[in-house]
Short mmCIF file of C-alpha atoms in Angstrom, two decimals:
data_model
loop_
_atom_site.label_atom_id
_atom_site.label_comp_id
_atom_site.label_asym_id
_atom_site.label_seq_id
_atom_site.Cartn_x
_atom_site.Cartn_y
_atom_site.Cartn_z
CA MET A 1 97.50 195.24 -44.76
CA PRO A 2 97.54 194.66 -48.54
CA ALA A 3 99.73 190.99 -48.36
CA LEU A 4 103.58 189.79 -48.66
CA ARG A 5 103.30 189.60 -53.36
CA ARG A 6 105.75 187.52 -54.95
CA ILE A 7 109.20 186.89 -55.45
CA HIS A 8 111.76 187.19 -58.37
CA SER A 9 114.86 188.79 -59.51
CA TRP A 10 118.85 188.54 -60.83
CA LEU A 11 122.15 187.75 -58.94
CA PRO A 12 125.61 190.22 -58.86
CA LEU A 13 128.20 189.03 -57.24
CA LEU A 14 130.52 191.11 -54.74
CA CYS A 15 133.63 189.81 -56.55
CA THR A 16 134.76 187.44 -59.58
CA ARG A 17 137.30 185.56 -59.90
CA SER A 18 139.68 188.00 -61.67
CA CYS A 19 139.09 190.28 -58.94
CA GLN A 20 140.14 188.27 -56.16
CA ARG A 21 142.94 187.35 -58.26
CA ALA A 22 143.53 190.69 -58.26
CA ALA A 23 143.54 190.77 -54.22
CA ALA A 24 145.40 187.98 -53.78
CA CYS A 25 148.64 189.65 -55.94
CA ARG A 26 148.96 192.39 -53.59
CA PRO A 27 150.85 191.82 -50.75
CA ARG A 28 153.10 194.83 -51.04
CA PRO A 29 152.52 198.25 -49.63
CA LEU A 30 150.10 200.68 -51.07
CA HIS A 31 149.91 203.52 -51.17
CA ALA A 32 146.98 205.84 -50.44
CA ALA A 33 146.24 207.05 -53.66
CA ALA A 34 146.87 203.51 -55.19
CA LEU A 35 144.45 202.13 -52.81
CA LEU A 36 141.67 204.74 -53.35
CA THR A 37 142.26 203.82 -57.23
CA LEU A 38 141.60 199.97 -56.43
CA LYS A 39 138.75 201.06 -53.92
CA GLN A 40 136.63 202.91 -56.84
CA HIS A 41 137.69 199.97 -59.47
CA TRP A 42 136.64 197.50 -57.45
CA LEU A 43 133.08 199.18 -56.45
CA ARG A 44 132.54 199.55 -60.24
CA ARG A 45 132.84 195.85 -60.47
CA VAL A 46 130.58 195.08 -58.18
CA SER A 47 127.89 197.14 -59.27
CA ALA A 48 128.85 195.70 -63.08
CA VAL A 49 128.40 192.36 -62.12
CA HIS A 50 125.56 190.61 -62.51
CA PHE A 51 124.46 187.14 -63.12
CA SER A 52 121.05 185.84 -63.95
CA PRO A 53 119.24 183.34 -62.30
CA TYR A 54 121.13 179.54 -62.33
CA VAL A 55 117.59 178.08 -63.33
CA VAL A 56 114.59 179.51 -65.63
CA SER A 57 110.57 178.47 -66.20
CA GLY A 58 107.92 179.04 -68.00
CA CYS A 59 104.37 178.60 -69.07
CA ARG A 60 101.72 178.63 -71.08
CA LEU A 61 99.33 178.64 -68.51
CA THR A 62 96.08 181.21 -69.22
CA SER A 63 97.31 184.60 -67.07
CA THR A 64 97.00 188.12 -66.92
CA GLY A 65 100.11 189.06 -67.62
CA ASP A 66 101.81 185.86 -68.98
CA THR A 67 105.12 187.10 -69.59
CA GLY A 68 107.25 185.54 -66.83
CA ALA A 69 110.62 184.30 -65.79
CA GLY A 70 110.40 182.08 -68.87
CA GLN A 71 111.65 184.42 -71.31
CA GLN A 72 114.68 185.51 -68.70
CA THR A 73 118.28 184.40 -70.48
CA GLY A 74 121.27 183.76 -68.74
CA SER A 75 123.15 181.40 -66.89
CA THR A 76 121.28 178.41 -65.84
CA GLU A 77 122.21 175.26 -64.00
CA GLU A 78 121.61 172.96 -66.69
CA ASP A 79 124.62 174.82 -68.97
CA GLU A 80 127.07 173.96 -66.89
CA ASP A 81 126.62 169.44 -67.71
CA GLU A 82 124.42 170.00 -70.72
CA ASP A 83 125.84 166.24 -71.80
CA PHE A 84 124.10 164.37 -69.12
CA MET A 85 121.04 163.96 -71.37
CA GLU A 86 120.33 165.36 -74.16
CA ASP A 87 117.32 167.35 -75.30
CA SER A 88 116.19 164.85 -76.89
CA GLU A 89 116.33 162.40 -75.04
CA VAL A 90 114.57 164.19 -72.39
CA GLU A 91 111.53 165.51 -74.80
CA GLU A 92 110.87 161.80 -75.71
CA LEU A 93 110.51 160.86 -71.94
CA PHE A 94 108.17 163.69 -71.46
CA GLN A 95 106.42 163.46 -74.61
CA GLN A 96 106.17 159.44 -74.60
CA GLN A 97 103.58 158.25 -72.68
CA ILE A 98 101.07 161.08 -71.46
CA PRO A 99 98.43 160.12 -68.79
CA ALA A 100 95.00 159.88 -70.39
CA GLY A 101 93.33 163.69 -70.44
CA ILE A 102 96.53 165.07 -70.78
CA ARG A 103 96.21 165.64 -74.95
CA GLU A 104 93.30 166.98 -75.19
CA GLY A 105 93.84 170.99 -76.05
CA GLN A 106 90.11 171.63 -74.13
CA ASN A 107 87.79 170.38 -71.27
CA ARG A 108 84.69 171.29 -69.96
CA VAL A 109 84.63 170.53 -66.55
CA PHE A 110 82.20 169.68 -63.35
CA ILE A 111 83.99 170.38 -59.79
CA VAL A 112 82.89 167.43 -57.80
CA HIS A 113 83.63 168.38 -53.63
CA PRO A 114 83.34 165.58 -51.18
CA ASP A 115 82.15 167.49 -47.67
CA VAL A 116 83.62 165.24 -45.04
CA LYS A 117 81.53 165.28 -42.06
CA TRP A 118 83.38 163.51 -40.03
CA GLY A 119 86.68 161.61 -38.98
CA SER A 120 90.07 161.94 -39.49
CA ARG A 121 89.73 163.45 -42.85
CA LYS A 122 87.45 165.98 -42.18
CA GLN A 123 88.56 169.71 -42.62
CA HIS A 124 89.12 171.71 -39.84
CA LEU A 125 90.96 174.73 -40.30
CA THR A 126 88.69 175.84 -43.89
CA THR A 127 85.34 175.18 -45.41
CA ALA A 128 84.04 173.18 -48.31
CA GLU A 129 83.28 176.67 -49.80
CA LEU A 130 87.46 177.73 -49.83
CA MET A 131 87.88 174.07 -50.96
CA MET A 132 85.83 174.43 -53.84
CA ALA A 133 87.67 177.48 -55.12
CA GLU A 134 90.69 176.42 -54.47
CA ALA A 135 89.66 173.88 -57.67
CA VAL A 136 88.06 176.05 -59.07
CA GLY A 137 91.38 177.81 -59.59
CA LEU A 138 92.88 174.76 -60.69
CA VAL A 139 90.98 174.17 -63.60
CA ASN A 140 90.79 177.91 -64.29
CA THR A 141 94.65 177.70 -64.23
CA LEU A 142 94.55 175.67 -67.60
CA GLU A 143 94.79 177.11 -71.03
CA ASN A 144 91.09 175.99 -72.69
CA TRP A 145 89.80 174.51 -69.67
CA ARG A 146 86.52 176.13 -67.88
CA VAL A 147 84.17 174.97 -65.00
CA VAL A 148 80.60 174.64 -66.73
CA ASP A 149 79.15 173.60 -63.46
CA LYS A 150 80.22 172.72 -59.48
CA ILE A 151 78.59 170.47 -56.39
CA ILE A 152 79.57 170.36 -53.20
CA LEU A 153 78.16 166.66 -51.78
CA SER A 154 78.17 165.20 -48.30
CA THR A 155 79.66 162.29 -47.52
CA LYS A 156 80.22 160.24 -44.83
CA THR A 157 82.00 156.93 -45.81
CA PRO A 158 85.25 159.38 -48.02
CA GLU A 159 86.92 155.95 -47.73
CA LYS A 160 85.02 153.51 -49.53
CA LYS A 161 85.08 153.27 -53.59
CA ARG A 162 82.40 155.43 -54.46
CA ILE A 163 82.88 157.87 -51.70
CA PHE A 164 79.71 159.07 -51.36
CA GLY A 165 76.29 156.91 -50.14
CA LYS A 166 74.28 155.30 -52.69
CA GLY A 167 71.65 157.98 -52.18
CA ASN A 168 74.00 160.68 -53.12
CA PHE A 169 75.58 158.54 -55.64
CA GLN A 170 73.17 158.23 -57.78
CA TYR A 171 71.62 161.64 -57.65
CA LEU A 172 75.15 163.39 -58.76
CA THR A 173 75.46 160.72 -61.25
CA GLU A 174 72.46 161.64 -62.39
CA LYS A 175 73.28 165.41 -62.35
CA ILE A 176 76.86 164.93 -64.48
CA ARG A 177 74.32 163.03 -67.27
CA GLN A 178 71.93 165.77 -67.18
CA THR A 179 74.81 168.47 -67.37
CA VAL A 180 75.75 169.29 -71.54
CA GLY A 181 78.72 169.41 -73.16
CA ILE A 182 80.93 168.04 -70.12
CA THR A 183 84.08 166.07 -71.20
CA ALA A 184 85.79 165.88 -67.55
CA VAL A 185 85.03 165.78 -63.94
CA PHE A 186 87.70 166.98 -61.26
CA VAL A 187 87.01 164.91 -57.68
CA ASN A 188 88.54 167.24 -55.37
CA VAL A 189 90.12 164.54 -53.60
CA GLU A 190 94.43 164.34 -53.57
CA ARG A 191 93.93 160.51 -55.14
CA LEU A 192 91.36 158.55 -56.49
CA SER A 193 92.22 154.93 -55.87
CA PRO A 194 91.98 152.68 -59.54
CA LEU A 195 89.16 151.03 -58.71
CA SER A 196 87.78 154.48 -57.60
CA GLU A 197 88.75 156.20 -61.00
CA ARG A 198 87.18 153.03 -63.36
CA GLU A 199 83.83 153.16 -61.15
CA PHE A 200 83.65 157.10 -61.56
CA GLU A 201 84.08 157.02 -65.21
CA GLU A 202 82.09 153.66 -65.82
CA ALA A 203 79.14 155.43 -64.44
CA TRP A 204 79.82 159.22 -65.72
CA GLY A 205 80.82 157.91 -68.78
CA VAL A 206 84.20 160.66 -69.25
CA LYS A 207 87.53 161.03 -67.83
CA VAL A 208 87.91 161.65 -64.20
CA PHE A 209 90.42 163.28 -62.26
CA ASP A 210 91.58 164.48 -59.33
CA ARG A 211 93.59 166.86 -57.38
CA TYR A 212 96.86 164.73 -58.16
CA SER A 213 96.51 164.37 -61.86
CA VAL A 214 95.12 168.28 -62.45
CA VAL A 215 98.23 169.79 -60.73
CA LEU A 216 100.35 167.42 -62.32
CA HIS A 217 98.40 168.66 -66.25
CA ILE A 218 99.67 172.28 -63.86
CA PHE A 219 103.15 171.50 -63.74
CA ARG A 220 103.55 169.70 -66.97
CA CYS A 221 102.28 172.86 -68.79
CA ASN A 222 105.18 174.83 -67.14
CA ALA A 223 107.93 172.10 -67.45
CA LYS A 224 110.63 173.94 -69.35
CA THR A 225 113.53 173.05 -67.67
CA LYS A 226 114.91 169.47 -68.24
CA GLU A 227 114.88 168.43 -64.44
CA ALA A 228 111.25 170.11 -63.87
CA LYS A 229 110.78 168.15 -67.36
CA LEU A 230 112.00 164.55 -65.84
CA GLN A 231 110.53 165.25 -62.53
CA ILE A 232 106.91 165.44 -63.75
CA SER A 233 107.96 162.69 -66.12
CA LEU A 234 108.61 160.68 -62.48
CA ALA A 235 105.20 162.24 -60.65
CA GLU A 236 103.31 160.64 -63.98
CA ILE A 237 103.89 157.22 -63.57
CA PRO A 238 102.12 155.93 -60.85
CA LEU A 239 99.06 157.35 -63.49
CA LEU A 240 100.07 155.75 -65.75
CA ARG A 241 100.18 152.26 -63.64
CA SER A 242 96.28 153.61 -62.86
CA ARG A 243 95.19 153.81 -66.35
CA LEU A 244 97.63 150.05 -67.39
CA LYS A 245 95.28 148.32 -64.34
CA ASN A 246 91.81 149.81 -65.66
CA GLU A 247 92.58 148.92 -69.10
CA PHE A 248 93.96 145.53 -68.18
CA ALA A 249 90.78 145.28 -65.95
CA ASN A 250 88.24 145.97 -68.76
CA LEU A 251 90.47 143.52 -70.93
CA ASP A 252 90.23 140.86 -68.58
CA GLN A 253 86.37 140.83 -68.68
CA GLN A 254 86.62 140.64 -72.41
CA GLY A 255 88.78 137.59 -71.63
CA GLY A 256 92.51 139.20 -73.35
CA GLY A 257 94.29 140.72 -70.82
CA SER A 258 96.54 137.95 -69.71
CA ARG A 259 97.44 136.66 -73.62
CA TYR A 260 101.37 135.43 -73.67
CA ILE A 261 103.33 137.74 -75.97
CA GLY A 262 105.11 135.17 -78.12
CA GLY A 263 108.06 132.94 -76.11
CA SER A 264 108.40 135.51 -73.69
CA GLY A 265 106.76 133.91 -70.95
CA GLU A 266 104.80 137.67 -70.16
CA THR A 267 101.56 138.80 -70.31
CA GLN A 268 100.72 142.08 -72.53
CA TYR A 269 100.68 143.59 -68.66
CA GLU A 270 103.81 142.58 -66.99
CA VAL A 271 105.35 143.84 -70.31
CA GLN A 272 103.58 146.82 -69.77
CA GLN A 273 104.82 147.41 -66.70
CA ARG A 274 108.53 146.21 -67.30
CA LEU A 275 108.94 148.76 -69.51
CA LEU A 276 106.92 151.59 -66.86
CA LYS A 277 109.05 149.99 -64.21
CA GLU A 278 112.62 150.74 -66.86
CA ARG A 279 111.10 154.17 -68.11
CA GLU A 280 110.91 155.27 -64.45
CA MET A 281 114.37 153.83 -63.22
CA LYS A 282 116.03 155.81 -65.92
CA ILE A 283 114.28 158.95 -65.16
CA ARG A 284 115.57 158.43 -61.64
CA SER A 285 119.56 158.11 -62.68
CA ALA A 286 118.61 161.58 -64.80
CA LEU A 287 117.86 163.01 -61.59
CA GLU A 288 120.26 161.55 -59.27
CA LYS A 289 122.69 162.77 -61.94
CA LEU A 290 120.78 166.05 -61.24
CA GLY A 291 121.10 166.22 -57.58
CA LYS A 292 124.59 165.53 -57.98
CA LYS A 293 124.89 168.38 -60.04
CA ARG A 294 122.94 170.71 -57.48
CA HIS A 295 124.75 169.55 -54.43
CA LEU A 296 128.24 170.60 -56.35
CA LEU A 297 126.34 174.28 -56.96
CA ARG A 298 125.89 174.63 -53.41
CA SER A 299 129.27 173.84 -52.04
CA GLN A 300 130.12 176.23 -54.59
CA ARG A 301 127.29 178.48 -53.38
CA LYS A 302 128.73 178.26 -50.22
CA HIS A 303 132.81 178.39 -50.69
CA ARG A 304 132.24 181.63 -51.64
CA GLU A 305 130.25 182.38 -48.25
CA PHE A 306 127.32 184.36 -49.55
CA PRO A 307 123.88 183.97 -47.01
CA ILE A 308 121.91 181.85 -48.68
CA VAL A 309 117.64 183.16 -47.26
CA SER A 310 114.76 180.38 -49.28
CA VAL A 311 111.84 182.32 -49.99
CA LEU A 312 108.70 179.76 -49.51
CA GLY A 313 105.53 179.48 -48.77
CA TYR A 314 102.01 178.74 -50.62
CA THR A 315 101.81 178.85 -54.05
CA ASN A 316 100.87 181.93 -55.50
CA CYS A 317 101.85 183.64 -52.47
CA GLY A 318 103.68 186.28 -53.85
CA LYS A 319 107.19 185.12 -53.76
CA THR A 320 108.20 186.41 -56.31
CA THR A 321 106.89 189.30 -56.41
CA LEU A 322 109.02 190.05 -52.61
CA ILE A 323 112.28 188.70 -53.80
CA LYS A 324 111.38 191.29 -56.70
CA ALA A 325 111.45 193.95 -54.30
CA LEU A 326 113.90 192.85 -52.31
CA THR A 327 116.56 192.95 -54.98
CA GLY A 328 114.72 195.66 -57.65
CA ASP A 329 115.16 193.99 -60.76
CA SER A 330 112.97 195.21 -62.84
CA GLY A 331 113.55 192.69 -65.03
CA LEU A 332 111.13 189.83 -63.12
CA GLN A 333 107.63 189.86 -64.28
CA PRO A 334 105.44 188.09 -61.46
CA ARG A 335 102.65 186.49 -62.55
CA ASN A 336 99.04 185.98 -61.12
CA GLN A 337 99.34 182.18 -61.56
CA LEU A 338 99.39 178.71 -59.53
CA PHE A 339 102.87 176.81 -60.28
CA ALA A 340 104.43 179.63 -62.03
CA THR A 341 107.51 178.36 -60.79
CA LEU A 342 108.66 174.81 -60.97
CA ASP A 343 112.32 175.45 -60.52
CA VAL A 344 114.35 176.65 -58.01
CA THR A 345 115.96 180.53 -58.75
CA VAL A 346 118.86 181.43 -57.11
CA HIS A 347 118.60 185.46 -57.10
CA ALA A 348 120.91 188.24 -55.36
CA GLY A 349 120.03 190.91 -53.41
CA GLN A 350 121.82 193.29 -50.80
CA LEU A 351 121.17 194.29 -47.48
CA PRO A 352 122.14 197.03 -45.47
CA SER A 353 125.09 196.58 -44.59
CA ARG A 354 125.98 195.72 -48.08
CA MET A 355 125.83 192.93 -47.80
CA THR A 356 125.21 190.26 -50.72
CA VAL A 357 122.64 187.67 -50.20
CA LEU A 358 121.32 184.94 -52.02
CA TYR A 359 117.49 184.16 -52.03
CA VAL A 360 116.33 181.16 -53.04
CA ASP A 361 113.05 181.04 -55.31
CA THR A 362 110.78 177.39 -53.91
CA ILE A 363 108.00 175.67 -55.91
CA GLY A 364 104.72 176.83 -53.88
CA PHE A 365 103.13 174.12 -51.50
CA LEU A 366 99.12 173.15 -51.62
CA SER A 367 97.22 171.52 -49.47
CA GLN A 368 96.60 167.99 -50.38
CA LEU A 369 99.17 167.68 -52.17
CA PRO A 370 100.31 163.57 -52.98
CA HIS A 371 103.08 162.74 -50.81
CA ARG A 372 104.24 160.84 -54.74
CA LEU A 373 104.41 164.68 -56.04
CA ILE A 374 106.27 166.40 -53.28
CA ASP A 375 108.85 163.14 -53.59
CA SER A 376 109.36 163.62 -57.12
CA PHE A 377 110.61 167.38 -56.86
CA SER A 378 112.37 166.20 -53.07
CA ALA A 379 115.81 166.98 -54.71
CA THR A 380 114.43 170.79 -55.95
CA LEU A 381 112.81 171.14 -52.14
CA GLU A 382 116.12 170.15 -50.32
CA ASP A 383 117.51 173.39 -51.09
CA ILE A 384 115.56 174.78 -48.22
CA LYS A 385 117.60 172.35 -45.49
CA HIS A 386 120.80 174.07 -46.63
CA SER A 387 120.10 177.46 -46.12
CA ASP A 388 120.77 179.91 -43.74
CA LEU A 389 117.32 181.29 -43.46
CA LEU A 390 113.98 180.75 -44.09
CA VAL A 391 111.44 183.35 -44.90
CA HIS A 392 107.68 182.27 -44.59
CA VAL A 393 106.00 184.69 -47.41
CA ARG A 394 101.57 184.51 -46.62
CA ASP A 395 98.90 185.61 -48.55
CA ILE A 396 97.21 187.20 -44.77
CA SER A 397 94.62 189.16 -46.86
CA HIS A 398 93.64 185.76 -48.67
CA PRO A 399 90.52 183.66 -46.34
CA GLU A 400 92.68 180.74 -46.11
CA THR A 401 95.94 182.73 -44.97
CA VAL A 402 95.66 180.29 -41.73
CA ASN A 403 95.13 176.78 -43.18
CA GLN A 404 97.97 177.82 -45.62
CA LYS A 405 100.37 178.36 -43.33
CA ALA A 406 99.45 174.59 -41.67
CA ASN A 407 99.97 173.28 -45.31
CA VAL A 408 103.30 174.87 -45.29
CA LEU A 409 104.97 173.88 -41.79
CA LYS A 410 103.59 170.07 -42.53
CA VAL A 411 105.25 170.04 -45.78
CA LEU A 412 108.70 171.50 -44.48
CA LYS A 413 107.51 169.41 -41.29
CA ASN A 414 107.87 165.99 -44.45
CA LEU A 415 110.69 167.33 -45.49
CA GLN A 416 113.02 167.10 -41.90
CA ILE A 417 113.73 170.61 -41.84
CA PRO A 418 116.46 171.28 -38.71
CA ASP A 419 115.17 173.25 -35.96
CA ARG A 420 117.07 175.39 -36.60
CA LEU A 421 115.95 176.61 -40.00
CA MET A 422 111.92 176.83 -38.34
CA ASN A 423 112.91 178.61 -35.35
CA SER A 424 114.51 181.09 -36.67
CA MET A 425 112.62 181.27 -39.70
CA ILE A 426 110.84 184.72 -39.99
CA GLU A 427 106.82 185.37 -41.66
CA GLN A 428 103.79 188.16 -41.08
CA LYS A 429 102.35 190.51 -38.93
CA THR A 430 100.34 188.70 -36.69
CA TYR A 431 102.92 185.82 -35.67
CA ASP A 432 106.06 185.63 -33.61
CA ASN A 433 109.01 186.36 -35.87
CA ALA A 434 106.73 187.45 -38.38
CA LEU A 435 106.79 191.56 -40.42
CA PRO A 436 103.48 193.47 -42.23
CA ILE A 437 105.09 193.38 -45.75
CA SER A 438 103.74 195.16 -48.58
CA ALA A 439 105.84 194.53 -51.89
CA LEU A 440 103.65 195.92 -54.27
CA GLU A 441 104.09 199.48 -51.97
CA GLU A 442 107.37 198.85 -51.16
CA ARG A 443 106.20 199.06 -47.70
CA GLY A 444 107.93 197.28 -44.20
CA LEU A 445 111.15 196.71 -46.85
CA ASP A 446 113.62 198.33 -44.68
CA GLU A 447 112.50 196.75 -42.20
CA LEU A 448 112.47 193.41 -43.63
CA LYS A 449 116.30 193.73 -45.01
CA LYS A 450 117.47 194.72 -40.58
CA ALA A 451 115.27 191.92 -39.65
CA LEU A 452 117.33 189.66 -42.47
CA GLN A 453 120.08 190.71 -41.73
CA GLU A 454 120.11 190.49 -37.93
CA LYS A 455 119.00 186.81 -38.25
CA ILE A 456 121.40 186.29 -41.18
CA MET A 457 124.60 187.43 -39.08
CA ASN A 458 123.51 185.57 -36.11
CA SER A 459 122.76 182.14 -37.85
CA THR A 460 126.41 182.44 -40.32
CA GLY A 461 128.34 183.00 -37.19
CA LYS A 462 129.85 186.62 -39.37
CA HIS A 463 129.75 189.92 -37.34
CA ILE A 464 130.29 193.68 -39.06
CA LEU A 465 134.20 194.82 -37.82
CA ASP A 466 136.16 198.15 -38.21
CA LEU A 467 140.05 197.10 -38.29
CA LYS A 468 142.86 199.10 -38.40
CA VAL A 469 145.42 197.71 -40.81
CA ASN A 470 148.87 199.05 -41.90
CA LEU A 471 149.39 199.29 -45.22
CA SER A 472 152.76 198.28 -45.73
CA THR A 473 151.33 194.73 -45.14
CA PRO A 474 149.19 191.97 -46.78
CA GLN A 475 146.97 192.81 -44.39
CA LEU A 476 144.07 194.45 -46.44
CA SER A 477 144.80 192.09 -49.52
CA TRP A 478 144.43 189.24 -47.04
CA LEU A 479 140.40 190.89 -45.72
CA TYR A 480 139.25 191.21 -50.05
CA LYS A 481 140.28 187.72 -50.00
CA GLU A 482 138.44 185.92 -46.99
CA ALA A 483 135.71 188.48 -46.03
CA THR A 484 133.51 191.12 -47.25
CA VAL A 485 135.36 194.68 -47.48
CA GLN A 486 132.95 197.38 -47.21
CA ASP A 487 134.47 200.44 -46.55
CA VAL A 488 138.09 201.91 -46.68
CA GLN A 489 138.97 204.75 -45.07
CA VAL A 490 142.65 205.55 -45.68
CA ASP A 491 145.05 208.28 -43.20
CA ALA A 492 147.41 208.43 -45.22
CA ASP A 493 149.89 210.20 -43.04
CA GLU A 494 150.02 206.88 -40.49
CA GLY A 495 149.79 204.62 -43.84
CA SER A 496 147.19 202.60 -42.36
CA ALA A 497 143.20 202.57 -42.91
CA VAL A 498 140.45 201.55 -40.84
CA VAL A 499 139.02 198.65 -43.01
CA LYS A 500 134.74 197.78 -42.55
CA VAL A 501 134.36 194.28 -43.02
CA ILE A 502 131.77 191.03 -42.72
CA ILE A 503 133.93 188.72 -41.92
CA SER A 504 133.06 184.95 -39.87
CA THR A 505 134.05 184.04 -36.55
CA ALA A 506 136.86 181.85 -37.85
CA ALA A 507 138.34 184.18 -40.62
CA TYR A 508 138.45 186.89 -37.78
CA GLY A 509 140.21 184.18 -35.55
CA ARG A 510 142.96 183.23 -38.92
CA TYR A 511 143.12 187.14 -39.06
CA ARG A 512 144.40 187.71 -35.36
CA LYS A 513 146.85 185.09 -35.54
CA LEU A 514 148.44 185.98 -38.68
CA PHE A 515 148.31 189.72 -37.89
CA THR A 516 148.26 190.40 -34.05
CA GLY A 517 149.75 187.67 -32.63
CA ARG A 518 146.47 186.55 -30.87
#
């Protein structure tokens, strides 16, 4: 069956503040006709009110359909606090110091994948060929980058400076030098040490990238919001430090790296390190302010009692396509592209009970994604912890679906996601708590919505109840204010109504105490 494909959407609120105020101002008895008019007005408001995603992102990367979320309009999280740092300041930080190799518009890349034969670094859930295919996909995601050649080379010493043994390294060096037109080499490992990077560049005569730097290239192309740009600028600090170390190591060999600057008592290297440290502190300070704002927005969503469903999975697994299918937003244009979503975006949809839920679209995961990179986006991923339910989207048609699942679960473990969320997580068929879905063909969506509703009811302590209310009392207006009213059946002769509501255990307790004396 075709796999779960992408997710995104809009955000309809059940009731605006004015609607809530109107509900709060109805303590007087209501006649049946007035009640029906009110109900019709409320239903019109429900269907008409929409919010755009809190945060949107865009991209300049190559894509089959490059009309993504970045072209949406509406309110964003940043709209609520535009003056924490000027756009020009963020842009200056973003463009001020870019790691070597990123400024170039084009790269003809030679990919080297070290195939570790044994030891702790050997991959057991995938193959060298599949890992090479993913590396090719990463390069092809970048505009004006293309793969000119690639090689899988065995190694027994991945921890060594040159990764490969003497014979294989010499063979690799000759092959790279003989390949015409190469401008960069991508060594498909998580992170190269500064020493290894310098050794390779001296041996091969071109710029050398690892997974960390290539993924950051992709992130940089996708960054549109302040937070994304700041997070990427923070993640680039280790690359800048590596470059600095290499540059001054070369200067030291020439006798110039240890010169002091004026009478400061600092060497050139120490001055540059200090400037990098100051840059890092400024970025962290700005991200901390954004983190506080994000915490406030989470509190506001919780206060409105909208259940929150975090949709997560491997990059390009189909999260945005699924959210689009669940919410019915035709304006969403998912992109067949790695890391198309960098910012957390929030979208609303309705379950069979007409309960509104907020779907949180998260950044995609990747195998061998360095911890430093994850740390830079930790505030963004923090939203996952505060969800009521997790949906793990998997592309089960992908040959690496098992390995991708393992990598997602590994990241979630490192993020210390609560057991209650891990144990209730919904994912795709062939595993417990999994459902077969095709978002593109709209198959299995009703079953998924029912499962979401059941899980959310359990996790949030909400109940669907039919309550008989006396229309001469403020019971109905209280329910509009404190619960989600789904339907009202009026008995004009009795002056009563049967109200179908979604209500939390705590709110129902207050209702009973106020109106039934129990």
